[in-house]
Short mmCIF file of C-alpha atoms and ligand atoms in Angstrom, two decimals:
data_model
loop_
_atom_site.label_atom_id
_atom_site.label_comp_id
_atom_site.label_asym_id
_atom_site.label_seq_id
_atom_site.Cartn_x
_atom_site.Cartn_y
_atom_site.Cartn_z
CA MET A 1 -30.47 11.05 -69.38
CA HIS A 2 -31.60 9.35 -72.51
CA PHE A 3 -29.09 9.46 -75.51
CA SER A 4 -29.89 9.30 -79.34
CA ASN A 5 -26.79 10.75 -81.12
CA ALA A 6 -23.14 10.53 -80.75
CA ILE A 7 -20.32 12.70 -82.48
CA VAL A 8 -16.84 10.93 -83.12
CA ARG A 9 -13.82 12.04 -85.15
CA ARG A 10 -11.62 9.39 -86.70
CA PRO A 11 -7.95 9.31 -85.30
CA GLY A 12 -5.31 10.58 -87.74
CA ARG A 13 -2.11 9.58 -88.43
CA SER A 14 -0.81 12.38 -85.85
CA ILE A 15 -2.07 10.44 -83.20
CA VAL A 16 1.37 8.88 -82.75
CA ASN A 17 2.32 12.10 -81.34
CA GLY A 18 -0.60 12.64 -78.62
CA LEU A 19 0.07 13.82 -75.66
CA SER A 20 0.55 11.46 -72.73
CA MET A 21 1.57 11.08 -69.18
CA THR A 22 2.56 7.74 -69.67
CA ALA A 23 5.53 5.52 -70.96
CA SER A 24 3.35 3.13 -73.12
CA GLY A 25 4.86 3.99 -76.59
CA PRO A 26 3.08 5.65 -79.10
CA PRO A 27 -0.21 4.07 -80.71
CA VAL A 28 0.00 2.28 -83.80
CA TYR A 29 -2.21 3.96 -86.06
CA GLU A 30 -3.74 1.10 -88.03
CA LYS A 31 -4.70 -0.86 -84.97
CA ALA A 32 -6.25 2.47 -83.40
CA LEU A 33 -8.29 2.91 -86.72
CA GLU A 34 -9.90 -0.45 -86.29
CA GLN A 35 -10.59 -0.14 -82.74
CA HIS A 36 -12.15 3.15 -83.42
CA ALA A 37 -14.47 1.48 -86.02
CA GLN A 38 -15.38 -0.84 -83.30
CA TYR A 39 -16.19 1.74 -80.69
CA VAL A 40 -18.64 3.13 -83.58
CA LYS A 41 -19.89 -0.36 -83.93
CA ALA A 42 -20.58 -0.65 -80.07
CA LEU A 43 -22.10 3.11 -80.09
CA GLY A 44 -24.26 1.64 -82.57
CA TYR A 45 -25.34 -1.16 -80.43
CA CYS A 46 -26.18 1.01 -77.77
CA GLY A 47 -28.85 2.80 -79.90
CA LEU A 48 -26.97 5.66 -80.83
CA GLU A 49 -27.04 7.51 -84.47
CA VAL A 50 -23.21 7.93 -84.60
CA LYS A 51 -21.81 10.93 -86.88
CA VAL A 52 -18.17 10.31 -87.76
CA LEU A 53 -15.91 13.27 -88.16
CA ASP A 54 -12.79 13.02 -90.62
CA CYS A 55 -9.33 13.07 -88.76
CA LEU A 56 -7.70 16.57 -87.95
CA GLU A 57 -4.16 15.98 -88.87
CA ASP A 58 -2.73 19.11 -87.42
CA TYR A 59 -4.33 18.14 -84.07
CA PRO A 60 -2.96 14.63 -82.91
CA ASP A 61 -5.22 14.68 -79.82
CA ALA A 62 -8.48 15.62 -81.78
CA THR A 63 -9.96 12.07 -81.44
CA PHE A 64 -10.75 12.92 -78.09
CA VAL A 65 -14.05 14.79 -79.01
CA GLU A 66 -15.23 14.89 -75.32
CA ASP A 67 -12.74 17.48 -74.23
CA VAL A 68 -14.12 20.29 -76.51
CA ALA A 69 -17.66 20.63 -75.67
CA ILE A 70 -20.12 20.00 -73.47
CA LEU A 71 -24.01 18.81 -74.60
CA THR A 72 -26.89 19.43 -72.74
CA PRO A 73 -30.54 19.17 -73.69
CA ASP A 74 -30.62 22.93 -73.98
CA CYS A 75 -27.35 24.39 -75.09
CA ALA A 76 -24.10 23.31 -76.32
CA ILE A 77 -20.83 24.59 -74.47
CA ILE A 78 -17.43 24.88 -76.23
CA THR A 79 -14.68 24.46 -74.05
CA ALA A 80 -11.33 26.16 -73.58
CA PRO A 81 -8.86 23.25 -73.55
CA GLY A 82 -6.32 23.30 -70.81
CA ALA A 83 -3.56 21.91 -72.84
CA PRO A 84 -2.21 24.56 -75.40
CA SER A 85 -1.74 22.33 -78.25
CA ARG A 86 -5.58 21.26 -78.28
CA ARG A 87 -6.91 24.92 -78.34
CA GLY A 88 -7.50 25.00 -81.86
CA GLU A 89 -9.63 21.85 -81.99
CA VAL A 90 -12.54 23.81 -80.79
CA GLU A 91 -12.83 25.92 -84.02
CA ALA A 92 -13.55 22.69 -85.91
CA ILE A 93 -16.28 21.43 -83.45
CA LYS A 94 -18.41 24.62 -83.70
CA PRO A 95 -19.96 24.24 -86.97
CA VAL A 96 -20.44 20.42 -86.37
CA LEU A 97 -22.69 21.40 -83.63
CA ASN A 98 -24.47 24.06 -85.42
CA PRO A 99 -27.17 22.14 -86.77
CA TYR A 100 -28.09 20.36 -83.73
CA TYR A 101 -28.16 23.34 -81.27
CA SER A 102 -29.77 26.87 -81.60
CA CYS A 103 -27.79 27.87 -78.49
CA ILE A 104 -24.22 27.45 -78.19
CA GLU A 105 -22.01 29.16 -75.54
CA CYS A 106 -18.01 29.38 -74.90
CA ILE A 107 -15.77 28.84 -72.32
CA HIS A 108 -13.14 31.96 -72.29
CA THR A 109 -9.45 31.83 -71.38
CA PRO A 110 -7.96 32.42 -68.87
CA GLY A 111 -10.44 29.82 -67.72
CA THR A 112 -9.98 26.62 -69.44
CA LEU A 113 -12.01 23.42 -69.05
CA GLU A 114 -12.15 20.00 -70.62
CA GLY A 115 -15.16 17.51 -71.11
CA GLY A 116 -13.03 14.93 -69.44
CA ASP A 117 -13.46 16.67 -65.88
CA LEU A 118 -17.32 16.57 -66.10
CA MET A 119 -19.12 14.06 -64.69
CA GLN A 120 -22.84 14.28 -64.83
CA VAL A 121 -25.46 12.57 -62.50
CA GLY A 122 -28.95 13.56 -63.21
CA ASN A 123 -29.42 17.14 -63.46
CA HIS A 124 -26.14 18.15 -61.72
CA PHE A 125 -22.17 18.20 -63.22
CA TYR A 126 -19.34 17.45 -61.00
CA ILE A 127 -16.48 19.58 -62.43
CA GLY A 128 -12.70 18.39 -61.64
CA LEU A 129 -10.44 21.06 -61.19
CA SER A 130 -7.47 19.43 -62.85
CA GLN A 131 -4.02 20.14 -64.52
CA ARG A 132 -6.65 20.97 -67.08
CA THR A 133 -9.56 22.92 -65.81
CA ASN A 134 -9.23 25.54 -63.66
CA GLU A 135 -11.31 27.47 -61.22
CA ALA A 136 -12.26 30.24 -63.57
CA GLY A 137 -13.38 27.74 -66.33
CA ALA A 138 -15.48 25.76 -63.63
CA ARG A 139 -16.92 29.23 -62.67
CA GLN A 140 -18.00 30.04 -66.42
CA LEU A 141 -19.62 26.87 -66.65
CA THR A 142 -21.40 26.79 -63.44
CA ALA A 143 -22.90 30.01 -64.66
CA ILE A 144 -23.95 28.76 -68.24
CA LEU A 145 -25.34 25.88 -66.79
CA GLU A 146 -27.55 27.57 -64.21
CA LYS A 147 -29.29 29.41 -66.57
CA TYR A 148 -30.45 26.31 -68.28
CA GLY A 149 -31.44 24.95 -64.76
CA ILE A 150 -28.49 22.40 -64.41
CA THR A 151 -26.32 22.61 -61.19
CA ALA A 152 -22.68 22.39 -60.65
CA SER A 153 -20.32 21.73 -57.70
CA THR A 154 -16.59 21.21 -57.83
CA VAL A 155 -14.30 18.59 -56.83
CA PRO A 156 -10.63 18.51 -56.79
CA VAL A 157 -8.80 16.04 -59.10
CA VAL A 158 -5.00 14.76 -58.07
CA ASN A 159 -2.87 12.39 -59.69
CA PHE A 160 -5.20 11.55 -62.52
CA LEU A 161 -5.45 13.57 -65.90
CA HIS A 162 -9.50 14.34 -65.88
CA LEU A 163 -12.20 13.60 -63.21
CA LYS A 164 -13.82 11.03 -65.37
CA THR A 165 -10.02 9.14 -65.66
CA ALA A 166 -11.02 8.30 -62.18
CA VAL A 167 -14.74 8.10 -61.36
CA THR A 168 -17.40 7.79 -63.45
CA TYR A 169 -21.36 7.64 -62.95
CA VAL A 170 -22.54 3.89 -64.03
CA GLY A 171 -26.40 4.35 -62.96
CA GLN A 172 -28.24 2.93 -59.85
CA ASN A 173 -26.46 5.26 -57.66
CA HIS A 174 -23.14 3.71 -58.62
CA LEU A 175 -19.59 4.74 -59.49
CA MET A 176 -16.70 3.68 -60.50
CA VAL A 177 -13.65 4.46 -58.69
CA ALA A 178 -9.96 4.22 -59.58
CA GLU A 179 -7.57 3.30 -56.62
CA GLY A 180 -5.85 6.13 -55.44
CA PHE A 181 -8.67 8.45 -56.12
CA ALA A 182 -9.32 10.35 -53.09
CA LEU A 183 -13.33 10.03 -53.08
CA PRO A 184 -14.63 13.85 -52.14
CA GLU A 185 -17.27 13.78 -49.52
CA GLU A 186 -20.09 14.80 -51.78
CA LEU A 187 -19.52 11.56 -53.85
CA GLN A 188 -19.43 9.53 -50.38
CA SER A 189 -23.19 8.86 -50.79
CA PHE A 190 -22.78 6.86 -53.92
CA LYS A 191 -21.66 3.38 -53.64
CA ALA A 192 -18.74 2.62 -55.24
CA PHE A 193 -16.97 -0.11 -57.32
CA GLN A 194 -13.47 -0.21 -56.30
CA VAL A 195 -11.08 -0.37 -59.46
CA PRO A 196 -7.47 -1.82 -59.13
CA ILE A 197 -4.91 0.62 -60.39
CA ALA A 198 -3.60 -2.43 -62.52
CA GLU A 199 -7.09 -2.06 -64.30
CA LEU A 200 -7.26 1.63 -64.21
CA PRO A 201 -8.94 2.14 -67.78
CA ALA A 202 -11.87 0.14 -66.59
CA ALA A 203 -12.46 3.32 -64.00
CA ASN A 204 -13.70 5.01 -67.32
CA CYS A 205 -17.28 3.79 -68.43
CA ILE A 206 -19.93 5.31 -70.08
CA LEU A 207 -23.58 4.62 -69.23
CA ILE A 208 -25.84 4.96 -72.37
CA ASN A 209 -29.31 4.23 -71.72
CA ASP A 210 -29.93 0.69 -70.67
CA LYS A 211 -26.27 -0.37 -71.48
CA ILE A 212 -22.79 0.31 -69.98
CA MET A 213 -19.77 0.42 -72.22
CA MET A 214 -16.44 -0.39 -70.78
CA SER A 215 -12.85 -1.13 -71.82
CA ALA A 216 -12.25 -4.73 -72.86
CA GLY A 217 -9.54 -6.96 -71.08
CA PHE A 218 -10.00 -5.85 -67.36
CA PRO A 219 -11.74 -9.11 -66.02
CA ARG A 220 -11.88 -8.32 -62.46
CA THR A 221 -13.61 -5.12 -62.65
CA GLN A 222 -16.16 -6.36 -65.63
CA GLU A 223 -16.99 -9.58 -62.95
CA GLN A 224 -17.77 -6.57 -60.33
CA LEU A 225 -19.71 -4.09 -62.46
CA GLY A 226 -21.67 -7.36 -63.45
CA LEU A 227 -23.54 -7.38 -60.32
CA ILE A 228 -25.25 -4.39 -61.05
CA GLY A 229 -27.30 -6.41 -63.79
CA THR A 230 -26.89 -3.87 -66.55
CA GLU A 231 -25.67 -5.40 -69.83
CA ILE A 232 -21.98 -4.58 -70.46
CA VAL A 233 -20.58 -3.71 -73.90
CA ALA A 234 -16.82 -4.22 -73.57
CA VAL A 235 -14.64 -2.58 -76.13
CA ASP A 236 -11.07 -2.77 -76.32
CA ILE A 237 -9.37 0.73 -76.99
CA SER A 238 -5.91 -0.27 -75.84
CA GLU A 239 -3.95 1.98 -78.64
CA PHE A 240 -6.14 5.29 -77.20
CA ALA A 241 -5.15 4.06 -73.48
CA LYS A 242 -1.52 4.86 -74.83
CA ILE A 243 -1.93 8.55 -74.64
CA ASP A 244 -4.22 8.55 -71.86
CA GLY A 245 -7.65 8.31 -73.65
CA GLY A 246 -10.58 6.52 -72.14
CA LEU A 247 -13.94 5.31 -73.63
CA THR A 248 -15.91 8.59 -72.73
CA CYS A 249 -13.27 10.98 -74.29
CA LEU A 250 -13.99 9.21 -77.77
CA SER A 251 -17.40 10.63 -78.23
CA LEU A 252 -19.93 13.43 -77.50
CA ARG A 253 -23.00 11.99 -76.64
CA PHE A 254 -26.44 13.64 -76.64
C1 LIG B 1 -4.59 14.36 -73.68
O1 LIG B 1 -3.59 14.34 -72.98
O2 LIG B 1 -5.42 15.45 -73.89
C2 LIG B 1 -5.31 13.18 -74.68
N1 LIG B 1 -3.74 12.59 -74.73
C3 LIG B 1 -6.08 12.26 -73.75
C4 LIG B 1 -7.37 13.16 -73.68
C5 LIG B 1 -8.18 12.24 -72.98
N2 LIG B 1 -9.58 12.39 -72.68
C6 LIG B 1 -10.28 12.30 -71.70
O3 LIG B 1 -9.76 11.51 -70.94
N3 LIG B 1 -11.47 13.06 -71.62
#
């Protein structure tokens, strides 16, 4: 997959009310804005043209744009977030995708699906069945992808928010795998970098063309990942991690 573009959304002040499974306290808005700007810069360094959308104050989690759409070379798919407070975010992303895609499909409730539950490896999507993505959503997505020649299969996600909270593909047949994630059989043919639970945010990396973006501040994992030989671009997104946000969820790449 070669990427040329990214879409991001600036966090609003309401980010302090974002959904969170942890007790890390709310993000500091000004710091989140600064980290977001660094994130945009890093995407640019990776060679992407970045479209920055205005914040959506009514939706505290709207900066996590990855969850509301899935972008493939031939079509965009608007998701149906499993979190009720995030459902309205999809209306705001549709007009943004119109100029880029002539084919826009939708997941419909009662199916639910969030982009954080999708891990793409080549022409295959692994769909995590989580608290946010259900069987009906996964079935709808699989049927849509098949029309465009893309295959998909489901994997269970327990104890983590999304599939990509626990596992991401970093190229050369390697995965980052969070400690405590039960790697399903169909992912066992990959080589795995184990990410200790103390460095959990480092399991969520993004392979962008010839570079890997990872969260800054996780030296053990960074050293391990360095063995793969791909250039690593480390970005501090600690304010977003306070509300369970990782690197992947802050952008749509295509
Ligand atoms: C949420 O709970 O929906 C947000 N606070 C975090 C979303 C993270 N998204 C992702 O990992 N793809």
